[in-house]
Amino acid sequence: MVNKIRTADEAVSGIKDGMTIMVGGFLGTGSPEVLMDALVRRGVKHLTVIGNDGGLPAGTYGAKTSRGIAKLIDAGMVDHIIATHIGLNPAIGEAMSAGKMKVTLVPQGTMAEKIRAGNYGLGGVLTPTGVGTPVEVDPDEAGRTKQVIEIDGVKYLLERPLRVDFALCRASICDKFGNFRCDKATKNFNYVMAGAADCVIIASEKVVDVAAMDPDTFAVSGVVVDYVVEGEPKWQM
Protein backbone atom coordinates (compact mmCIF):
# COMPACT_ATOMS: atom_id res chain seq x y z
CA MET A 1 0.00 0.00 0.00
CA VAL A 2 1.22 3.51 -0.83
CA ASN A 3 2.40 5.42 2.23
CA LYS A 4 0.24 8.56 2.42
CA ILE A 5 1.36 9.70 5.89
CA ARG A 6 3.24 13.01 5.88
CA THR A 7 4.09 15.76 8.30
CA ALA A 8 2.19 18.99 7.71
CA ASP A 9 5.29 20.66 6.27
CA GLU A 10 5.95 17.76 3.92
CA ALA A 11 2.34 17.68 2.77
CA VAL A 12 2.23 21.35 1.72
CA SER A 13 5.73 21.39 0.22
CA GLY A 14 4.33 21.12 -3.30
CA ILE A 15 2.31 24.33 -3.01
CA LYS A 16 4.08 27.01 -5.04
CA ASP A 17 3.67 30.75 -5.56
CA GLY A 18 0.64 31.59 -7.70
CA MET A 19 -1.20 28.29 -7.21
CA THR A 20 -4.92 27.93 -6.55
CA ILE A 21 -6.00 26.07 -3.41
CA MET A 22 -9.23 25.14 -1.64
CA VAL A 23 -9.52 25.22 2.14
CA GLY A 24 -12.31 23.46 4.02
CA GLY A 25 -14.12 25.05 6.92
CA PHE A 26 -16.87 27.48 7.84
CA LEU A 27 -15.67 30.50 9.81
CA GLY A 28 -12.77 28.44 11.10
CA THR A 29 -14.91 25.46 12.12
CA GLY A 30 -13.55 22.47 10.23
CA SER A 31 -10.50 24.25 8.83
CA PRO A 32 -7.25 22.25 8.75
CA GLU A 33 -5.28 24.45 11.15
CA VAL A 34 -2.05 22.42 11.07
CA LEU A 35 -1.97 22.82 7.29
CA MET A 36 -2.65 26.55 7.53
CA ASP A 37 0.25 26.90 9.97
CA ALA A 38 2.55 24.85 7.74
CA LEU A 39 1.62 26.89 4.69
CA VAL A 40 2.37 30.12 6.56
CA ARG A 41 5.77 28.71 7.52
CA ARG A 42 6.35 27.88 3.87
CA GLY A 43 5.73 31.51 2.98
CA VAL A 44 4.30 31.10 -0.52
CA LYS A 45 2.76 34.17 -2.15
CA HIS A 46 0.18 35.21 -4.73
CA LEU A 47 -2.25 32.40 -3.93
CA THR A 48 -5.81 32.17 -5.17
CA VAL A 49 -7.81 30.70 -2.28
CA ILE A 50 -11.28 29.17 -2.53
CA GLY A 51 -13.25 28.73 0.68
CA ASN A 52 -16.58 29.47 2.27
CA ASP A 53 -15.19 32.65 3.86
CA GLY A 54 -12.04 34.45 4.95
CA GLY A 55 -11.68 32.66 8.26
CA LEU A 56 -11.77 34.37 11.66
CA PRO A 57 -9.23 36.98 12.71
CA ALA A 58 -7.76 36.87 16.22
CA GLY A 59 -10.15 38.26 18.81
CA THR A 60 -13.33 37.18 17.05
CA TYR A 61 -15.53 35.22 19.46
CA GLY A 62 -12.60 35.31 21.88
CA ALA A 63 -10.20 33.45 19.57
CA LYS A 64 -6.60 33.92 20.73
CA THR A 65 -5.23 33.40 17.22
CA SER A 66 -6.60 33.75 13.71
CA ARG A 67 -8.40 30.70 12.35
CA GLY A 68 -8.52 29.05 8.95
CA ILE A 69 -7.93 31.17 5.85
CA ALA A 70 -7.45 34.25 8.07
CA LYS A 71 -3.94 32.97 8.83
CA LEU A 72 -3.07 33.16 5.14
CA ILE A 73 -4.64 36.62 4.87
CA ASP A 74 -2.64 37.85 7.89
CA ALA A 75 0.57 36.61 6.27
CA GLY A 76 -0.10 38.47 3.01
CA MET A 77 -0.16 35.26 0.99
CA VAL A 78 -3.44 35.74 -0.88
CA ASP A 79 -3.94 37.74 -4.09
CA HIS A 80 -7.46 36.49 -4.90
CA ILE A 81 -10.09 35.00 -2.62
CA ILE A 82 -13.19 33.26 -3.97
CA ALA A 83 -15.72 32.95 -1.15
CA THR A 84 -19.38 33.13 -0.21
CA HIS A 85 -18.90 35.97 2.31
CA ILE A 86 -16.05 37.93 3.85
CA GLY A 87 -17.79 40.17 6.41
CA LEU A 88 -16.18 38.73 9.54
CA ASN A 89 -12.63 39.39 8.34
CA PRO A 90 -12.15 43.17 7.94
CA ALA A 91 -8.63 42.65 6.57
CA ILE A 92 -10.11 41.37 3.31
CA GLY A 93 -12.27 44.44 2.79
CA GLU A 94 -9.33 46.69 3.59
CA ALA A 95 -7.07 44.87 1.12
CA MET A 96 -9.76 44.94 -1.54
CA SER A 97 -10.32 48.69 -1.09
CA ALA A 98 -6.58 49.28 -1.31
CA GLY A 99 -6.36 47.31 -4.56
CA LYS A 100 -4.17 44.64 -2.95
CA MET A 101 -6.60 41.72 -3.20
CA LYS A 102 -9.21 40.56 -5.68
CA VAL A 103 -12.45 39.27 -4.16
CA THR A 104 -15.00 37.14 -6.01
CA LEU A 105 -18.23 36.41 -4.14
CA VAL A 106 -20.24 33.32 -5.08
CA PRO A 107 -23.63 32.30 -3.61
CA GLN A 108 -23.00 29.58 -1.05
CA GLY A 109 -25.06 26.82 -2.66
CA THR A 110 -23.63 27.69 -6.06
CA MET A 111 -20.12 27.48 -4.62
CA ALA A 112 -20.78 23.98 -3.27
CA GLU A 113 -22.18 22.79 -6.59
CA LYS A 114 -19.33 24.33 -8.62
CA ILE A 115 -16.86 22.45 -6.42
CA ARG A 116 -18.92 19.26 -6.71
CA ALA A 117 -18.86 19.62 -10.50
CA GLY A 118 -15.08 19.90 -10.37
CA ASN A 119 -14.96 16.85 -8.11
CA TYR A 120 -17.09 14.64 -10.35
CA GLY A 121 -15.88 15.80 -13.76
CA LEU A 122 -19.06 17.63 -14.76
CA GLY A 123 -19.05 20.42 -17.31
CA GLY A 124 -20.92 22.77 -15.00
CA VAL A 125 -24.21 23.21 -13.15
CA LEU A 126 -27.42 25.06 -13.99
CA THR A 127 -28.89 27.23 -11.25
CA PRO A 128 -31.59 29.92 -11.12
CA THR A 129 -29.71 31.59 -8.26
CA GLY A 130 -28.49 34.99 -9.36
CA VAL A 131 -30.58 35.33 -12.52
CA GLY A 132 -31.52 38.99 -12.95
CA THR A 133 -28.99 40.16 -10.34
CA PRO A 134 -25.33 41.28 -10.45
CA VAL A 135 -24.40 37.59 -10.10
CA GLU A 136 -25.60 37.13 -13.68
CA VAL A 137 -23.88 40.22 -15.04
CA ASP A 138 -20.53 40.08 -13.24
CA PRO A 139 -17.79 37.85 -14.69
CA ASP A 140 -17.11 34.61 -12.86
CA GLU A 141 -13.97 33.83 -10.84
CA ALA A 142 -11.97 33.31 -14.06
CA GLY A 143 -13.25 36.50 -15.70
CA ARG A 144 -15.67 34.67 -18.00
CA THR A 145 -19.09 36.04 -19.02
CA LYS A 146 -21.86 33.84 -17.64
CA GLN A 147 -24.14 32.05 -20.04
CA VAL A 148 -27.92 32.11 -19.48
CA ILE A 149 -29.77 28.98 -20.59
CA GLU A 150 -33.57 28.80 -20.75
CA ILE A 151 -35.27 25.44 -20.14
CA ASP A 152 -39.08 25.10 -20.19
CA GLY A 153 -39.42 28.84 -19.79
CA VAL A 154 -37.11 29.07 -16.77
CA LYS A 155 -33.76 30.88 -17.00
CA TYR A 156 -30.65 29.36 -15.43
CA LEU A 157 -27.04 30.44 -15.11
CA LEU A 158 -24.43 28.00 -16.33
CA GLU A 159 -21.88 27.94 -13.53
CA ARG A 160 -18.51 26.40 -14.44
CA PRO A 161 -16.72 23.81 -12.28
CA LEU A 162 -14.14 24.74 -9.67
CA ARG A 163 -11.05 22.55 -9.59
CA VAL A 164 -7.69 23.50 -8.10
CA ASP A 165 -4.07 22.52 -7.58
CA PHE A 166 -4.45 21.55 -3.91
CA ALA A 167 -7.40 20.95 -1.57
CA LEU A 168 -6.65 21.24 2.16
CA CYS A 169 -9.30 19.48 4.22
CA ARG A 170 -9.86 18.43 7.82
CA ALA A 171 -11.13 15.15 9.27
CA SER A 172 -12.22 13.97 12.68
CA ILE A 173 -11.00 10.44 11.98
CA CYS A 174 -9.05 9.06 9.04
CA ASP A 175 -7.26 5.82 8.26
CA LYS A 176 -3.81 5.61 6.74
CA PHE A 177 -5.25 5.16 3.25
CA GLY A 178 -7.22 8.39 3.56
CA ASN A 179 -10.76 7.12 4.16
CA PHE A 180 -12.19 9.82 6.42
CA ARG A 181 -15.14 11.24 8.32
CA CYS A 182 -15.92 14.70 9.67
CA ASP A 183 -18.05 15.09 12.79
CA LYS A 184 -20.94 17.50 13.19
CA ALA A 185 -20.42 21.04 11.84
CA THR A 186 -16.91 20.26 10.57
CA LYS A 187 -18.40 18.47 7.55
CA ASN A 188 -19.27 21.72 5.74
CA PHE A 189 -17.05 22.02 2.62
CA ASN A 190 -14.57 19.30 3.55
CA TYR A 191 -16.50 16.47 1.92
CA VAL A 192 -17.15 18.21 -1.37
CA MET A 193 -13.63 19.66 -1.73
CA ALA A 194 -11.91 16.29 -1.28
CA GLY A 195 -11.47 15.17 -4.88
CA ALA A 196 -11.79 18.59 -6.54
CA ALA A 197 -8.02 19.05 -6.74
CA ASP A 198 -4.95 17.54 -8.32
CA CYS A 199 -3.63 16.90 -4.79
CA VAL A 200 -5.84 16.39 -1.72
CA ILE A 201 -4.41 16.68 1.80
CA ILE A 202 -6.34 15.57 4.88
CA ALA A 203 -5.35 16.77 8.34
CA SER A 204 -7.02 14.55 10.93
CA GLU A 205 -7.58 14.61 14.67
CA LYS A 206 -7.18 10.84 14.78
CA VAL A 207 -5.46 8.47 12.33
CA VAL A 208 -5.99 4.69 12.53
CA ASP A 209 -4.63 1.68 10.69
CA VAL A 210 -6.40 0.48 7.57
CA ALA A 211 -9.16 -2.03 8.49
CA ALA A 212 -9.02 -0.99 12.16
CA MET A 213 -12.52 0.53 11.86
CA ASP A 214 -15.78 -0.60 10.32
CA PRO A 215 -15.79 0.80 6.75
CA ASP A 216 -19.12 2.47 7.54
CA THR A 217 -17.19 4.71 9.95
CA PHE A 218 -16.04 6.74 6.97
CA ALA A 219 -17.93 9.04 4.62
CA VAL A 220 -15.32 9.76 1.92
CA SER A 221 -13.11 7.24 0.17
CA GLY A 222 -9.36 7.49 0.48
CA VAL A 223 -9.13 6.97 -3.28
CA VAL A 224 -9.38 10.77 -3.65
CA VAL A 225 -6.80 11.51 -0.94
CA ASP A 226 -3.08 11.93 -1.63
CA TYR A 227 -1.63 12.76 1.82
CA VAL A 228 -2.72 12.22 5.41
CA VAL A 229 -1.42 14.40 8.25
CA GLU A 230 -1.86 13.54 11.92
CA GLY A 231 -2.19 15.95 14.82
CA GLU A 232 -5.04 18.26 13.86
CA PRO A 233 -6.23 19.98 17.08
CA LYS A 234 -9.59 19.03 18.55
CA TRP A 235 -12.49 20.75 16.87
CA GLN A 236 -13.61 24.07 18.31
CA MET A 237 -16.52 26.35 17.51
GROMACS .gro file of C-alpha atoms in nm:
model
  237
    1MET     CA    1   0.000   0.000   0.000
    2VAL     CA    2   0.122   0.351  -0.083
    3ASN     CA    3   0.240   0.542   0.223
    4LYS     CA    4   0.024   0.856   0.242
    5ILE     CA    5   0.136   0.970   0.589
    6ARG     CA    6   0.324   1.301   0.588
    7THR     CA    7   0.409   1.576   0.830
    8ALA     CA    8   0.219   1.899   0.771
    9ASP     CA    9   0.529   2.066   0.627
   10GLU     CA   10   0.595   1.776   0.392
   11ALA     CA   11   0.234   1.768   0.277
   12VAL     CA   12   0.223   2.135   0.172
   13SER     CA   13   0.573   2.139   0.022
   14GLY     CA   14   0.433   2.112  -0.330
   15ILE     CA   15   0.231   2.433  -0.301
   16LYS     CA   16   0.408   2.701  -0.504
   17ASP     CA   17   0.367   3.075  -0.556
   18GLY     CA   18   0.064   3.159  -0.770
   19MET     CA   19  -0.120   2.829  -0.721
   20THR     CA   20  -0.492   2.793  -0.655
   21ILE     CA   21  -0.600   2.607  -0.341
   22MET     CA   22  -0.923   2.514  -0.164
   23VAL     CA   23  -0.952   2.522   0.214
   24GLY     CA   24  -1.231   2.346   0.402
   25GLY     CA   25  -1.412   2.505   0.692
   26PHE     CA   26  -1.687   2.748   0.784
   27LEU     CA   27  -1.567   3.050   0.981
   28GLY     CA   28  -1.277   2.844   1.110
   29THR     CA   29  -1.491   2.546   1.212
   30GLY     CA   30  -1.355   2.247   1.023
   31SER     CA   31  -1.050   2.425   0.883
   32PRO     CA   32  -0.725   2.225   0.875
   33GLU     CA   33  -0.528   2.445   1.115
   34VAL     CA   34  -0.205   2.242   1.107
   35LEU     CA   35  -0.197   2.282   0.729
   36MET     CA   36  -0.265   2.655   0.753
   37ASP     CA   37   0.025   2.690   0.997
   38ALA     CA   38   0.255   2.485   0.774
   39LEU     CA   39   0.162   2.689   0.469
   40VAL     CA   40   0.237   3.012   0.656
   41ARG     CA   41   0.577   2.871   0.752
   42ARG     CA   42   0.635   2.788   0.387
   43GLY     CA   43   0.573   3.151   0.298
   44VAL     CA   44   0.430   3.110  -0.052
   45LYS     CA   45   0.276   3.417  -0.215
   46HIS     CA   46   0.018   3.521  -0.473
   47LEU     CA   47  -0.225   3.240  -0.393
   48THR     CA   48  -0.581   3.217  -0.517
   49VAL     CA   49  -0.781   3.070  -0.228
   50ILE     CA   50  -1.128   2.917  -0.253
   51GLY     CA   51  -1.325   2.873   0.068
   52ASN     CA   52  -1.658   2.947   0.227
   53ASP     CA   53  -1.519   3.265   0.386
   54GLY     CA   54  -1.204   3.445   0.495
   55GLY     CA   55  -1.168   3.266   0.826
   56LEU     CA   56  -1.177   3.437   1.166
   57PRO     CA   57  -0.923   3.698   1.271
   58ALA     CA   58  -0.776   3.687   1.622
   59GLY     CA   59  -1.015   3.826   1.881
   60THR     CA   60  -1.333   3.718   1.705
   61TYR     CA   61  -1.553   3.522   1.946
   62GLY     CA   62  -1.260   3.531   2.188
   63ALA     CA   63  -1.020   3.345   1.957
   64LYS     CA   64  -0.660   3.392   2.073
   65THR     CA   65  -0.523   3.340   1.722
   66SER     CA   66  -0.660   3.375   1.371
   67ARG     CA   67  -0.840   3.070   1.235
   68GLY     CA   68  -0.852   2.905   0.895
   69ILE     CA   69  -0.793   3.117   0.585
   70ALA     CA   70  -0.745   3.425   0.807
   71LYS     CA   71  -0.394   3.297   0.883
   72LEU     CA   72  -0.307   3.316   0.514
   73ILE     CA   73  -0.464   3.662   0.487
   74ASP     CA   74  -0.264   3.785   0.789
   75ALA     CA   75   0.057   3.661   0.627
   76GLY     CA   76  -0.010   3.847   0.301
   77MET     CA   77  -0.016   3.526   0.099
   78VAL     CA   78  -0.344   3.574  -0.088
   79ASP     CA   79  -0.394   3.774  -0.409
   80HIS     CA   80  -0.746   3.649  -0.490
   81ILE     CA   81  -1.009   3.500  -0.262
   82ILE     CA   82  -1.319   3.326  -0.397
   83ALA     CA   83  -1.572   3.295  -0.115
   84THR     CA   84  -1.938   3.313  -0.021
   85HIS     CA   85  -1.890   3.597   0.231
   86ILE     CA   86  -1.605   3.793   0.385
   87GLY     CA   87  -1.779   4.017   0.641
   88LEU     CA   88  -1.618   3.873   0.954
   89ASN     CA   89  -1.263   3.939   0.834
   90PRO     CA   90  -1.215   4.317   0.794
   91ALA     CA   91  -0.863   4.265   0.657
   92ILE     CA   92  -1.011   4.137   0.331
   93GLY     CA   93  -1.227   4.444   0.279
   94GLU     CA   94  -0.933   4.669   0.359
   95ALA     CA   95  -0.707   4.487   0.112
   96MET     CA   96  -0.976   4.494  -0.154
   97SER     CA   97  -1.032   4.869  -0.109
   98ALA     CA   98  -0.658   4.928  -0.131
   99GLY     CA   99  -0.636   4.731  -0.456
  100LYS     CA  100  -0.417   4.464  -0.295
  101MET     CA  101  -0.660   4.172  -0.320
  102LYS     CA  102  -0.921   4.056  -0.568
  103VAL     CA  103  -1.245   3.927  -0.416
  104THR     CA  104  -1.500   3.714  -0.601
  105LEU     CA  105  -1.823   3.641  -0.414
  106VAL     CA  106  -2.024   3.332  -0.508
  107PRO     CA  107  -2.363   3.230  -0.361
  108GLN     CA  108  -2.300   2.958  -0.105
  109GLY     CA  109  -2.506   2.682  -0.266
  110THR     CA  110  -2.363   2.769  -0.606
  111MET     CA  111  -2.012   2.748  -0.462
  112ALA     CA  112  -2.078   2.398  -0.327
  113GLU     CA  113  -2.218   2.279  -0.659
  114LYS     CA  114  -1.933   2.433  -0.862
  115ILE     CA  115  -1.686   2.245  -0.642
  116ARG     CA  116  -1.892   1.926  -0.671
  117ALA     CA  117  -1.886   1.962  -1.050
  118GLY     CA  118  -1.508   1.990  -1.037
  119ASN     CA  119  -1.496   1.685  -0.811
  120TYR     CA  120  -1.709   1.464  -1.035
  121GLY     CA  121  -1.588   1.580  -1.376
  122LEU     CA  122  -1.906   1.763  -1.476
  123GLY     CA  123  -1.905   2.042  -1.731
  124GLY     CA  124  -2.092   2.277  -1.500
  125VAL     CA  125  -2.421   2.321  -1.315
  126LEU     CA  126  -2.742   2.506  -1.399
  127THR     CA  127  -2.889   2.723  -1.125
  128PRO     CA  128  -3.159   2.992  -1.112
  129THR     CA  129  -2.971   3.159  -0.826
  130GLY     CA  130  -2.849   3.499  -0.936
  131VAL     CA  131  -3.058   3.533  -1.252
  132GLY     CA  132  -3.152   3.899  -1.295
  133THR     CA  133  -2.899   4.016  -1.034
  134PRO     CA  134  -2.533   4.128  -1.045
  135VAL     CA  135  -2.440   3.759  -1.010
  136GLU     CA  136  -2.560   3.713  -1.368
  137VAL     CA  137  -2.388   4.022  -1.504
  138ASP     CA  138  -2.053   4.008  -1.324
  139PRO     CA  139  -1.779   3.785  -1.469
  140ASP     CA  140  -1.711   3.461  -1.286
  141GLU     CA  141  -1.397   3.383  -1.084
  142ALA     CA  142  -1.197   3.331  -1.406
  143GLY     CA  143  -1.325   3.650  -1.570
  144ARG     CA  144  -1.567   3.467  -1.800
  145THR     CA  145  -1.909   3.604  -1.902
  146LYS     CA  146  -2.186   3.384  -1.764
  147GLN     CA  147  -2.414   3.205  -2.004
  148VAL     CA  148  -2.792   3.211  -1.948
  149ILE     CA  149  -2.977   2.898  -2.059
  150GLU     CA  150  -3.357   2.880  -2.075
  151ILE     CA  151  -3.527   2.544  -2.014
  152ASP     CA  152  -3.908   2.510  -2.019
  153GLY     CA  153  -3.942   2.884  -1.979
  154VAL     CA  154  -3.711   2.907  -1.677
  155LYS     CA  155  -3.376   3.088  -1.700
  156TYR     CA  156  -3.065   2.936  -1.543
  157LEU     CA  157  -2.704   3.044  -1.511
  158LEU     CA  158  -2.443   2.800  -1.633
  159GLU     CA  159  -2.188   2.794  -1.353
  160ARG     CA  160  -1.851   2.640  -1.444
  161PRO     CA  161  -1.672   2.381  -1.228
  162LEU     CA  162  -1.414   2.474  -0.967
  163ARG     CA  163  -1.105   2.255  -0.959
  164VAL     CA  164  -0.769   2.350  -0.810
  165ASP     CA  165  -0.407   2.252  -0.758
  166PHE     CA  166  -0.445   2.155  -0.391
  167ALA     CA  167  -0.740   2.095  -0.157
  168LEU     CA  168  -0.665   2.124   0.216
  169CYS     CA  169  -0.930   1.948   0.422
  170ARG     CA  170  -0.986   1.843   0.782
  171ALA     CA  171  -1.113   1.515   0.927
  172SER     CA  172  -1.222   1.397   1.268
  173ILE     CA  173  -1.100   1.044   1.198
  174CYS     CA  174  -0.905   0.906   0.904
  175ASP     CA  175  -0.726   0.582   0.826
  176LYS     CA  176  -0.381   0.561   0.674
  177PHE     CA  177  -0.525   0.516   0.325
  178GLY     CA  178  -0.722   0.839   0.356
  179ASN     CA  179  -1.076   0.712   0.416
  180PHE     CA  180  -1.219   0.982   0.642
  181ARG     CA  181  -1.514   1.124   0.832
  182CYS     CA  182  -1.592   1.470   0.967
  183ASP     CA  183  -1.805   1.509   1.279
  184LYS     CA  184  -2.094   1.750   1.319
  185ALA     CA  185  -2.042   2.104   1.184
  186THR     CA  186  -1.691   2.026   1.057
  187LYS     CA  187  -1.840   1.847   0.755
  188ASN     CA  188  -1.927   2.172   0.574
  189PHE     CA  189  -1.705   2.202   0.262
  190ASN     CA  190  -1.457   1.930   0.355
  191TYR     CA  191  -1.650   1.647   0.192
  192VAL     CA  192  -1.715   1.821  -0.137
  193MET     CA  193  -1.363   1.966  -0.173
  194ALA     CA  194  -1.191   1.629  -0.128
  195GLY     CA  195  -1.147   1.517  -0.488
  196ALA     CA  196  -1.179   1.859  -0.654
  197ALA     CA  197  -0.802   1.905  -0.674
  198ASP     CA  198  -0.495   1.754  -0.832
  199CYS     CA  199  -0.363   1.690  -0.479
  200VAL     CA  200  -0.584   1.639  -0.172
  201ILE     CA  201  -0.441   1.668   0.180
  202ILE     CA  202  -0.634   1.557   0.488
  203ALA     CA  203  -0.535   1.677   0.834
  204SER     CA  204  -0.702   1.455   1.093
  205GLU     CA  205  -0.758   1.461   1.467
  206LYS     CA  206  -0.718   1.084   1.478
  207VAL     CA  207  -0.546   0.847   1.233
  208VAL     CA  208  -0.599   0.469   1.253
  209ASP     CA  209  -0.463   0.168   1.069
  210VAL     CA  210  -0.640   0.048   0.757
  211ALA     CA  211  -0.916  -0.203   0.849
  212ALA     CA  212  -0.902  -0.099   1.216
  213MET     CA  213  -1.252   0.053   1.186
  214ASP     CA  214  -1.578  -0.060   1.032
  215PRO     CA  215  -1.579   0.080   0.675
  216ASP     CA  216  -1.912   0.247   0.754
  217THR     CA  217  -1.719   0.471   0.995
  218PHE     CA  218  -1.604   0.674   0.697
  219ALA     CA  219  -1.793   0.904   0.462
  220VAL     CA  220  -1.532   0.976   0.192
  221SER     CA  221  -1.311   0.724   0.017
  222GLY     CA  222  -0.936   0.749   0.048
  223VAL     CA  223  -0.913   0.697  -0.328
  224VAL     CA  224  -0.938   1.077  -0.365
  225VAL     CA  225  -0.680   1.151  -0.094
  226ASP     CA  226  -0.308   1.193  -0.163
  227TYR     CA  227  -0.163   1.276   0.182
  228VAL     CA  228  -0.272   1.222   0.541
  229VAL     CA  229  -0.142   1.440   0.825
  230GLU     CA  230  -0.186   1.354   1.192
  231GLY     CA  231  -0.219   1.595   1.482
  232GLU     CA  232  -0.504   1.826   1.386
  233PRO     CA  233  -0.623   1.998   1.708
  234LYS     CA  234  -0.959   1.903   1.855
  235TRP     CA  235  -1.249   2.075   1.687
  236GLN     CA  236  -1.361   2.407   1.831
  237MET     CA  237  -1.652   2.635   1.751
   0.00000   0.00000   0.00000
